[in-house]
Amino acid sequence: MVTPITPTSRQRIALLGAAGSIGASTLKVLRQHRDAFELVAIAGHSNWQAMLPIIAEFAPKVCAMADAAAAHSLRQALGNSAPAVAVESGTDAVTTCAVLHDVDTVVAGISGFAGLASTWAAVSAGKRVLLANKEALVAAGNLLLNEAARTGAVLLPIDSEHNGVYQCAGGLVCEPSRIRAITLTASGGPFRTRPLSSFDAITPAEACKHPTWSMGRKISVDSATLMNKGLEVIEAALLFGRSGADIHVVIHPTSTVHALVEFVDGSVLAHLGPADMQVPIAHALGLPSRLTLDVPRLSLQQMGRLEFFEVEADRYPALALAYEALGAGQGACLVMNAANEVAVAAFLAEQIRFTDIVPLVDHSLQAFARFEPRTLDDVFALDAEARRFASAAMRERMVSA
Ligand code: NDP
Ligand code: MG
């Protein structure tokens, strides 16, 4: 049961990754409910230009830029125009935003493992955490969940599928005596019908052109390989306490149904909604109530039919890899995520081909699979080691190619 935020009447928000896609969707929700929310802190990496209009519109008290040069440029650009905002710099400053005393709710919208430190800090400080940053959970796993249990932090999934499961199941508790299985849908990305023979020629621009969602570049590539769904299977296993065998994936090209929960009596509840991240964000921000939202409504007549297909294993080998990692343990999930981040960054930088991503991740996974991190320090150490391994393996391949 999520209780209303107290003691102030306005819920006080720290938005991490404010200039990104999740950041933009969150701001759209806040804009529609100025009387209910106060944006206290924003954080990002280097895109200081995007912070200017956010500061002008929402007047946060703190803006943290991980990149020191970006913070410097932002201070100069602001001059005396926004004296009330403290521009802080460095990764510690980003983390500090997550633990500020006058913040109730942290929107964890930083992409990749880079979001772990601030997500962990928010959880350690017992905040209400709206979790978009799935890589943090995939990497830290039960360590993060145990920390939330210790501090009383409330984790609310805003990844659309997990938010859908949360709504159908009535929370995070999905015990087998009540719930038989969880199904996550995947649009299939931009290459669902593209001939496999042309996958070698896929460009970053093509991979980032998602058919139904508008998202950052890393998650867009992950959606094209289906690694995003693989990360989401692990995210669901952790959040809802189920094994991989109870979590299914189907291709559903229009992204109208986000998730389905099958109960032991045969009932199946599905979550439907517009493919707009404002919807899950508003749900989590509004709990235990509902916020009104100005998004196009679903029309069953226009929809006509809902289509579901099996996942083609040879088109999307990343999904089987993620199930394998989930079965192998937390260390394997972490390594898979780290190697994937290295591979996707290299693909976006046009250093490797689209079809090199999954083999590189697989190669890294096989090299590390049995190590289990026991502390947060272990998590950071193993992540760094896996990245070094993946980068070296990639360089070797590039030389021998
Ligand atoms: P974007 O690339 O659009 O935005 C990422 C944000 O993170 C940017 O604001 C970026 O800052 C910031 N950032 C990156 N690295 C750092 C760092 N080291 N320190 C501080 N800030 C950093 O990504 P998305 O919004 O698409 O995705 C964010 C997260 O949400 C991901 O984990 C993704 O999987 C998840 N998610 C996203 C969905 C979507 O629809 N976009 C849907 C479901 C989940 P800057 O702009 O300054 O570089
Ligand atoms: Mg999702």
Short mmCIF file of C-alpha atoms and ligand atoms in Angstrom, two decimals:
data_model
loop_
_atom_site.label_atom_id
_atom_site.label_comp_id
_atom_site.label_asym_id
_atom_site.label_seq_id
_atom_site.Cartn_x
_atom_site.Cartn_y
_atom_site.Cartn_z
CA MET A 1 0.00 0.00 0.00
CA VAL A 2 1.54 3.30 -1.08
CA THR A 3 0.63 6.04 1.37
CA PRO A 4 0.17 9.70 0.41
CA ILE A 5 3.27 11.84 0.60
CA THR A 6 3.53 13.86 3.82
CA PRO A 7 4.10 16.31 5.42
CA THR A 8 3.86 18.98 2.71
CA SER A 9 0.90 19.32 0.44
CA ARG A 10 3.11 19.34 -2.66
CA GLN A 11 5.16 16.25 -3.45
CA ARG A 12 8.79 17.32 -3.76
CA ILE A 13 10.60 15.78 -6.71
CA ALA A 14 14.21 15.19 -7.74
CA LEU A 15 14.37 14.42 -11.45
CA LEU A 16 17.55 12.57 -12.40
CA GLY A 17 18.13 12.53 -16.14
CA ALA A 18 15.99 15.64 -16.55
CA ALA A 19 17.13 16.36 -20.11
CA GLY A 20 16.43 12.84 -21.35
CA SER A 21 13.34 11.16 -22.68
CA ILE A 22 12.04 10.03 -19.25
CA GLY A 23 12.89 13.50 -17.97
CA ALA A 24 10.82 15.14 -20.71
CA SER A 25 7.83 12.86 -20.05
CA THR A 26 8.05 13.57 -16.31
CA LEU A 27 8.14 17.31 -16.90
CA LYS A 28 5.02 17.02 -19.07
CA VAL A 29 3.20 15.39 -16.17
CA LEU A 30 4.45 17.95 -13.63
CA ARG A 31 3.40 20.78 -15.96
CA GLN A 32 -0.18 19.50 -15.80
CA HIS A 33 -0.18 19.34 -11.98
CA ARG A 34 1.76 22.31 -10.67
CA ASP A 35 -0.36 22.46 -7.53
CA ALA A 36 0.53 18.86 -6.59
CA PHE A 37 4.28 18.78 -7.27
CA GLU A 38 7.34 20.88 -6.70
CA LEU A 39 10.47 20.19 -8.74
CA VAL A 40 13.23 20.63 -6.16
CA ALA A 41 16.26 19.21 -7.96
CA ILE A 42 17.29 18.22 -11.46
CA ALA A 43 20.36 16.34 -12.62
CA GLY A 44 22.05 15.27 -15.80
CA HIS A 45 25.40 14.62 -17.37
CA SER A 46 26.50 17.22 -19.89
CA ASN A 47 23.53 18.65 -21.75
CA TRP A 48 23.48 21.95 -19.84
CA GLN A 49 21.65 23.78 -22.62
CA ALA A 50 18.59 21.62 -22.00
CA MET A 51 18.62 22.59 -18.32
CA LEU A 52 18.15 26.29 -19.06
CA PRO A 53 14.45 26.17 -20.00
CA ILE A 54 13.72 23.67 -17.19
CA ILE A 55 15.28 26.04 -14.65
CA ALA A 56 13.40 29.00 -16.11
CA GLU A 57 10.08 27.16 -15.99
CA PHE A 58 10.27 25.14 -12.76
CA ALA A 59 12.79 27.09 -10.65
CA PRO A 60 14.40 24.05 -8.95
CA LYS A 61 16.68 24.76 -5.99
CA VAL A 62 19.50 22.54 -7.28
CA CYS A 63 20.77 21.53 -10.70
CA ALA A 64 23.58 18.97 -10.72
CA MET A 65 25.66 18.24 -13.80
CA ALA A 66 27.96 15.21 -13.62
CA ASP A 67 30.28 16.88 -16.11
CA ALA A 68 32.17 19.76 -14.48
CA ALA A 69 32.65 21.69 -17.73
CA ALA A 70 28.91 21.54 -18.37
CA ALA A 71 28.18 22.87 -14.89
CA HIS A 72 30.60 25.72 -15.53
CA SER A 73 28.92 26.59 -18.85
CA LEU A 74 25.50 26.44 -17.20
CA ARG A 75 26.56 28.83 -14.42
CA GLN A 76 27.92 31.25 -17.01
CA ALA A 77 24.80 31.05 -19.15
CA LEU A 78 22.55 31.64 -16.14
CA GLY A 79 24.56 34.60 -14.88
CA ASN A 80 22.35 36.38 -12.40
CA SER A 81 19.14 35.39 -14.15
CA ALA A 82 18.35 32.49 -11.79
CA PRO A 83 20.01 33.29 -8.46
CA ALA A 84 17.84 30.78 -6.60
CA VAL A 85 19.31 27.71 -8.31
CA ALA A 86 22.54 26.19 -7.03
CA VAL A 87 24.44 24.63 -9.93
CA GLU A 88 26.53 21.76 -8.57
CA SER A 89 29.03 19.65 -10.47
CA GLY A 90 30.36 16.08 -10.39
CA THR A 91 28.87 12.65 -9.98
CA ASP A 92 28.64 13.11 -6.20
CA ALA A 93 26.47 16.16 -6.76
CA VAL A 94 24.09 14.06 -8.87
CA THR A 95 23.92 11.51 -6.08
CA THR A 96 23.32 14.25 -3.52
CA CYS A 97 20.19 15.35 -5.42
CA ALA A 98 18.73 11.92 -4.66
CA VAL A 99 19.12 12.29 -0.90
CA LEU A 100 18.22 15.94 -0.31
CA HIS A 101 16.22 16.33 2.86
CA ASP A 102 13.47 18.27 1.11
CA VAL A 103 12.96 15.65 -1.60
CA ASP A 104 10.19 13.07 -1.20
CA THR A 105 10.32 11.36 -4.57
CA VAL A 106 13.22 10.58 -6.87
CA VAL A 107 12.60 9.88 -10.54
CA ALA A 108 15.50 7.60 -11.52
CA GLY A 109 15.71 8.51 -15.21
CA ILE A 110 19.46 8.30 -15.83
CA SER A 111 20.28 5.75 -18.50
CA GLY A 112 22.53 2.77 -17.89
CA PHE A 113 24.70 1.62 -15.01
CA ALA A 114 25.65 5.29 -14.54
CA GLY A 115 22.33 5.63 -12.72
CA LEU A 116 23.12 3.06 -10.06
CA ALA A 117 24.92 5.29 -7.54
CA SER A 118 22.08 7.83 -7.41
CA THR A 119 19.35 5.17 -7.45
CA TRP A 120 21.09 3.35 -4.62
CA ALA A 121 21.46 6.60 -2.69
CA ALA A 122 17.76 7.37 -3.08
CA VAL A 123 16.86 3.89 -1.85
CA SER A 124 19.33 4.13 1.06
CA ALA A 125 17.74 7.42 2.06
CA GLY A 126 14.31 5.75 2.14
CA LYS A 127 12.82 7.87 -0.65
CA ARG A 128 9.94 7.03 -2.89
CA VAL A 129 11.76 5.98 -6.06
CA LEU A 130 10.16 5.94 -9.49
CA LEU A 131 12.36 3.44 -11.26
CA ALA A 132 12.97 3.90 -14.99
CA ASN A 133 16.66 3.06 -14.76
CA LYS A 134 16.32 -0.71 -15.20
CA GLU A 135 20.08 -1.22 -15.63
CA ALA A 136 20.64 -0.21 -11.98
CA LEU A 137 18.27 -2.92 -10.81
CA VAL A 138 19.62 -5.52 -13.24
CA ALA A 139 23.18 -4.83 -12.05
CA ALA A 140 22.57 -4.63 -8.29
CA GLY A 141 19.63 -7.04 -8.10
CA ASN A 142 18.55 -8.16 -4.67
CA LEU A 143 21.18 -5.97 -3.02
CA LEU A 144 19.11 -2.96 -4.10
CA LEU A 145 15.82 -4.58 -3.12
CA ASN A 146 17.19 -5.59 0.28
CA GLU A 147 18.39 -2.04 0.82
CA ALA A 148 14.88 -0.80 0.04
CA ALA A 149 13.42 -3.28 2.51
CA ARG A 150 15.91 -2.09 5.14
CA THR A 151 15.16 1.61 4.71
CA GLY A 152 11.48 1.47 3.84
CA ALA A 153 12.10 3.06 0.44
CA VAL A 154 9.13 2.56 -1.88
CA LEU A 155 10.12 1.32 -5.34
CA LEU A 156 7.58 2.10 -8.04
CA PRO A 157 8.26 0.78 -11.54
CA ILE A 158 7.62 3.27 -14.33
CA ASP A 159 8.97 1.06 -17.08
CA SER A 160 5.63 0.72 -18.88
CA GLU A 161 5.40 -3.09 -18.77
CA HIS A 162 6.30 -3.32 -15.09
CA ASN A 163 3.98 -0.50 -14.25
CA GLY A 164 1.29 -2.47 -16.08
CA VAL A 165 2.06 -5.59 -14.04
CA TYR A 166 2.03 -3.50 -10.87
CA GLN A 167 -1.42 -2.18 -11.75
CA CYS A 168 -2.85 -5.60 -12.66
CA ALA A 169 -1.36 -7.36 -9.62
CA GLY A 170 -2.20 -4.52 -7.24
CA GLY A 171 1.43 -3.95 -6.22
CA LEU A 172 4.79 -5.66 -6.28
CA VAL A 173 3.68 -8.81 -4.49
CA CYS A 174 3.07 -11.54 -7.07
CA GLU A 175 3.08 -14.70 -4.98
CA PRO A 176 2.60 -18.07 -6.81
CA SER A 177 -0.43 -18.96 -4.69
CA ARG A 178 -2.27 -16.09 -6.44
CA ILE A 179 -0.44 -15.37 -9.68
CA ARG A 180 0.59 -18.04 -12.17
CA ALA A 181 2.51 -16.05 -14.77
CA ILE A 182 3.45 -12.61 -16.02
CA THR A 183 3.65 -11.67 -19.70
CA LEU A 184 5.54 -8.65 -20.98
CA THR A 185 4.87 -7.43 -24.50
CA ALA A 186 7.54 -6.24 -26.94
CA SER A 187 6.84 -4.23 -30.06
CA GLY A 188 9.62 -6.09 -31.86
CA GLY A 189 11.41 -2.84 -32.68
CA PRO A 190 12.14 -1.46 -36.12
CA PHE A 191 13.48 -4.75 -37.58
CA ARG A 192 10.58 -7.05 -36.88
CA THR A 193 10.01 -7.75 -40.56
CA ARG A 194 13.39 -6.78 -42.03
CA PRO A 195 15.16 -9.66 -43.84
CA LEU A 196 17.78 -11.20 -41.53
CA SER A 197 20.24 -11.22 -44.44
CA SER A 198 20.42 -7.41 -44.29
CA PHE A 199 21.01 -7.10 -40.52
CA ASP A 200 24.75 -6.57 -41.06
CA ALA A 201 23.98 -3.27 -42.76
CA ILE A 202 21.77 -1.80 -40.00
CA THR A 203 22.82 1.76 -39.11
CA PRO A 204 22.50 3.51 -35.74
CA ALA A 205 19.91 5.88 -37.21
CA GLU A 206 17.77 2.93 -38.35
CA ALA A 207 18.12 1.19 -34.99
CA CYS A 208 17.07 4.33 -33.10
CA LYS A 209 13.87 4.73 -35.12
CA HIS A 210 11.47 2.91 -32.82
CA PRO A 211 8.03 2.19 -34.32
CA THR A 212 5.89 2.94 -31.24
CA TRP A 213 7.90 4.67 -28.48
CA SER A 214 10.08 7.79 -28.52
CA MET A 215 13.11 7.06 -26.31
CA GLY A 216 16.82 7.68 -25.73
CA ARG A 217 19.36 6.13 -28.10
CA LYS A 218 20.65 3.35 -25.82
CA ILE A 219 17.23 1.92 -24.99
CA SER A 220 16.19 2.29 -28.64
CA VAL A 221 19.06 0.03 -29.75
CA ASP A 222 18.19 -2.37 -26.92
CA SER A 223 14.63 -2.44 -28.23
CA ALA A 224 15.88 -3.29 -31.70
CA THR A 225 17.94 -6.25 -30.44
CA LEU A 226 15.27 -7.09 -27.83
CA MET A 227 17.96 -6.84 -25.16
CA ASN A 228 15.63 -4.26 -23.61
CA LYS A 229 13.02 -6.98 -23.15
CA GLY A 230 15.74 -9.25 -21.78
CA LEU A 231 16.67 -6.60 -19.20
CA GLU A 232 12.96 -6.21 -18.48
CA VAL A 233 12.53 -9.95 -17.85
CA ILE A 234 15.29 -9.70 -15.24
CA GLU A 235 13.75 -6.48 -13.88
CA ALA A 236 10.38 -8.25 -13.57
CA ALA A 237 11.90 -11.33 -11.95
CA LEU A 238 13.50 -9.12 -9.31
CA LEU A 239 10.62 -6.71 -8.71
CA PHE A 240 7.88 -9.31 -8.61
CA GLY A 241 9.92 -12.11 -7.04
CA ARG A 242 9.40 -14.71 -9.75
CA SER A 243 11.70 -17.00 -11.74
CA GLY A 244 12.33 -16.65 -15.46
CA ALA A 245 10.03 -19.63 -16.09
CA ASP A 246 7.05 -17.56 -14.90
CA ILE A 247 7.81 -14.53 -17.06
CA HIS A 248 6.89 -14.68 -20.72
CA VAL A 249 7.46 -12.33 -23.64
CA VAL A 250 5.27 -11.93 -26.71
CA ILE A 251 5.64 -9.67 -29.72
CA HIS A 252 2.81 -7.16 -29.92
CA PRO A 253 3.63 -4.62 -32.63
CA THR A 254 1.36 -1.75 -31.59
CA SER A 255 2.41 -1.62 -27.89
CA THR A 256 -1.22 -1.19 -26.85
CA VAL A 257 -1.14 -3.99 -24.29
CA HIS A 258 1.90 -3.53 -22.07
CA ALA A 259 1.65 -6.51 -19.77
CA LEU A 260 -0.65 -9.33 -18.69
CA VAL A 261 -0.98 -11.05 -15.34
CA GLU A 262 -2.44 -14.55 -15.24
CA PHE A 263 -4.00 -15.58 -11.94
CA VAL A 264 -4.25 -19.17 -10.67
CA ASP A 265 -8.00 -19.28 -11.33
CA GLY A 266 -7.47 -18.65 -15.03
CA SER A 267 -8.34 -14.94 -14.99
CA VAL A 268 -5.98 -12.77 -17.01
CA LEU A 269 -5.76 -9.03 -16.44
CA ALA A 270 -4.10 -6.98 -19.17
CA HIS A 271 -2.83 -3.43 -18.93
CA LEU A 272 -3.63 -1.30 -21.97
CA GLY A 273 -2.78 2.31 -22.58
CA PRO A 274 -1.36 4.80 -25.03
CA ALA A 275 2.33 4.26 -25.84
CA ASP A 276 3.30 7.37 -23.89
CA MET A 277 5.58 7.29 -20.85
CA GLN A 278 3.56 10.05 -19.22
CA VAL A 279 0.97 7.40 -18.37
CA PRO A 280 3.08 5.12 -16.12
CA ILE A 281 4.90 8.14 -14.68
CA ALA A 282 1.60 9.81 -13.76
CA HIS A 283 0.36 6.56 -12.23
CA ALA A 284 3.38 6.28 -9.96
CA LEU A 285 3.47 9.98 -9.11
CA GLY A 286 -0.21 10.00 -8.29
CA LEU A 287 -0.36 6.93 -6.03
CA PRO A 288 -2.50 6.19 -4.12
CA SER A 289 -4.77 8.44 -6.25
CA ARG A 290 -4.99 8.98 -10.00
CA LEU A 291 -3.86 12.11 -11.82
CA THR A 292 -5.74 13.40 -14.83
CA LEU A 293 -3.58 13.39 -17.92
CA ASP A 294 -3.93 15.02 -21.29
CA VAL A 295 -2.97 12.14 -23.60
CA PRO A 296 -4.86 10.70 -26.58
CA ARG A 297 -7.39 8.15 -25.37
CA LEU A 298 -7.40 4.58 -26.61
CA SER A 299 -10.09 3.90 -29.15
CA LEU A 300 -11.10 0.23 -29.40
CA GLN A 301 -12.83 0.93 -32.72
CA GLN A 302 -9.70 2.47 -34.23
CA MET A 303 -7.57 -0.31 -32.76
CA GLY A 304 -9.75 -2.96 -34.41
CA ARG A 305 -7.64 -5.92 -33.44
CA LEU A 306 -4.77 -6.78 -31.13
CA GLU A 307 -2.03 -9.00 -32.57
CA PHE A 308 0.44 -11.16 -30.68
CA PHE A 309 3.30 -13.24 -32.10
CA GLU A 310 5.93 -15.56 -30.77
CA VAL A 311 9.45 -14.15 -30.45
CA GLU A 312 11.64 -15.43 -33.32
CA ALA A 313 14.77 -16.78 -31.64
CA ASP A 314 17.11 -16.20 -34.59
CA ARG A 315 15.91 -12.62 -35.08
CA TYR A 316 16.27 -11.73 -31.40
CA PRO A 317 19.04 -13.88 -29.84
CA ALA A 318 19.45 -11.35 -27.00
CA LEU A 319 16.28 -12.55 -25.30
CA ALA A 320 17.51 -16.12 -24.77
CA LEU A 321 20.79 -14.70 -23.50
CA ALA A 322 18.96 -12.68 -20.86
CA TYR A 323 17.01 -15.74 -19.68
CA GLU A 324 20.32 -17.60 -19.51
CA ALA A 325 21.85 -14.81 -17.40
CA LEU A 326 18.82 -14.75 -15.11
CA GLY A 327 19.14 -18.50 -14.57
CA ALA A 328 22.89 -18.22 -13.94
CA GLY A 329 22.59 -15.58 -11.19
CA GLN A 330 23.10 -11.94 -10.32
CA GLY A 331 26.72 -11.76 -11.45
CA ALA A 332 25.74 -12.97 -14.90
CA CYS A 333 22.95 -10.38 -15.15
CA LEU A 334 25.40 -7.66 -14.20
CA VAL A 335 28.02 -8.82 -16.71
CA MET A 336 25.44 -9.06 -19.46
CA ASN A 337 24.32 -5.51 -18.79
CA ALA A 338 27.87 -4.15 -18.68
CA ALA A 339 28.92 -5.88 -21.89
CA ASN A 340 25.74 -4.72 -23.59
CA GLU A 341 26.40 -1.11 -22.63
CA VAL A 342 29.91 -1.35 -24.08
CA ALA A 343 28.64 -2.99 -27.27
CA VAL A 344 25.73 -0.59 -27.79
CA ALA A 345 27.98 2.45 -27.28
CA ALA A 346 30.40 1.00 -29.85
CA PHE A 347 27.58 0.35 -32.30
CA LEU A 348 26.25 3.90 -31.86
CA ALA A 349 29.81 5.17 -32.48
CA GLU A 350 29.86 3.05 -35.66
CA GLN A 351 32.77 0.93 -34.40
CA ILE A 352 30.96 -2.40 -34.62
CA ARG A 353 28.00 -3.77 -36.57
CA PHE A 354 24.51 -4.31 -35.18
CA THR A 355 25.06 -8.06 -35.53
CA ASP A 356 28.23 -7.85 -33.38
CA ILE A 357 26.34 -6.69 -30.28
CA VAL A 358 24.85 -9.96 -29.07
CA PRO A 359 27.91 -12.18 -29.79
CA LEU A 360 30.06 -9.75 -27.82
CA VAL A 361 27.65 -9.85 -24.88
CA ASP A 362 27.49 -13.65 -25.09
CA HIS A 363 31.28 -13.92 -25.14
CA SER A 364 31.53 -11.75 -21.99
CA LEU A 365 28.74 -13.65 -20.26
CA GLN A 366 30.47 -17.00 -20.78
CA ALA A 367 33.72 -15.61 -19.35
CA PHE A 368 32.24 -14.36 -16.06
CA ALA A 369 28.99 -16.14 -15.42
CA ARG A 370 29.67 -17.60 -11.98
CA PHE A 371 30.75 -14.63 -9.87
CA GLU A 372 28.15 -13.39 -7.35
CA PRO A 373 28.47 -9.82 -6.03
CA ARG A 374 27.79 -9.62 -2.28
CA THR A 375 28.18 -5.90 -1.72
CA LEU A 376 27.72 -2.70 -3.68
CA ASP A 377 31.52 -2.48 -3.97
CA ASP A 378 31.49 -5.95 -5.59
CA VAL A 379 28.90 -4.67 -8.05
CA PHE A 380 31.04 -1.71 -9.10
CA ALA A 381 34.19 -3.85 -9.29
CA LEU A 382 32.58 -6.56 -11.40
CA ASP A 383 30.95 -4.00 -13.68
CA ALA A 384 34.33 -2.36 -14.30
CA GLU A 385 36.00 -5.71 -14.93
CA ALA A 386 33.27 -6.82 -17.34
CA ARG A 387 33.56 -3.54 -19.24
CA ARG A 388 37.33 -3.95 -19.54
CA PHE A 389 36.85 -7.50 -20.79
CA ALA A 390 34.17 -6.54 -23.32
CA SER A 391 36.20 -3.58 -24.60
CA ALA A 392 39.31 -5.74 -25.02
CA ALA A 393 37.32 -8.48 -26.75
CA MET A 394 35.84 -5.88 -29.07
CA ARG A 395 39.26 -4.45 -29.94
CA GLU A 396 40.55 -7.96 -30.69
CA ARG A 397 37.63 -8.61 -33.01
CA MET A 398 38.10 -5.29 -34.76
CA VAL A 399 41.79 -6.08 -35.36
CA SER A 400 41.08 -9.59 -36.61
CA ALA A 401 38.06 -8.53 -38.74
P1 NDP B 1 18.05 9.36 -22.49
O1 NDP B 1 19.32 9.00 -23.16
O2 NDP B 1 17.00 10.07 -23.27
O3 NDP B 1 18.37 10.24 -21.21
C1 NDP B 1 19.31 9.82 -20.27
C2 NDP B 1 19.53 10.90 -19.25
O4 NDP B 1 20.50 10.43 -18.32
C3 NDP B 1 20.07 12.20 -19.83
O5 NDP B 1 19.44 13.27 -19.18
C4 NDP B 1 21.56 12.17 -19.45
O6 NDP B 1 22.14 13.43 -19.23
C5 NDP B 1 21.49 11.43 -18.14
N1 NDP B 1 22.76 10.79 -17.82
C6 NDP B 1 23.43 9.86 -18.53
N2 NDP B 1 24.57 9.52 -17.90
C7 NDP B 1 24.62 10.26 -16.77
C8 NDP B 1 25.54 10.38 -15.70
N3 NDP B 1 26.67 9.66 -15.67
N4 NDP B 1 25.25 11.25 -14.71
C9 NDP B 1 24.13 11.99 -14.72
N5 NDP B 1 23.21 11.92 -15.70
C10 NDP B 1 23.46 11.05 -16.71
O7 NDP B 1 17.49 8.00 -21.87
P2 NDP B 1 15.97 7.61 -21.57
O8 NDP B 1 15.28 8.73 -20.89
O9 NDP B 1 15.37 7.02 -22.78
O10 NDP B 1 16.18 6.40 -20.55
C11 NDP B 1 16.51 6.62 -19.21
C12 NDP B 1 16.32 5.32 -18.43
O11 NDP B 1 14.94 5.00 -18.42
C13 NDP B 1 17.03 4.11 -19.05
O12 NDP B 1 17.48 3.27 -18.04
C14 NDP B 1 15.93 3.41 -19.83
O13 NDP B 1 16.14 2.02 -19.95
C15 NDP B 1 14.73 3.71 -18.95
N6 NDP B 1 13.46 3.70 -19.67
C16 NDP B 1 13.23 4.61 -20.65
C17 NDP B 1 12.04 4.63 -21.35
C18 NDP B 1 11.75 5.68 -22.39
O14 NDP B 1 10.63 5.72 -22.91
N7 NDP B 1 12.68 6.54 -22.74
C19 NDP B 1 11.00 3.63 -21.09
C20 NDP B 1 11.31 2.75 -20.00
C21 NDP B 1 12.51 2.79 -19.33
P3 NDP B 1 22.56 14.41 -20.46
O15 NDP B 1 21.29 14.68 -21.18
O16 NDP B 1 23.15 15.60 -19.80
O17 NDP B 1 23.56 13.62 -21.27
MG MG B 2 9.68 -1.03 -21.08
#
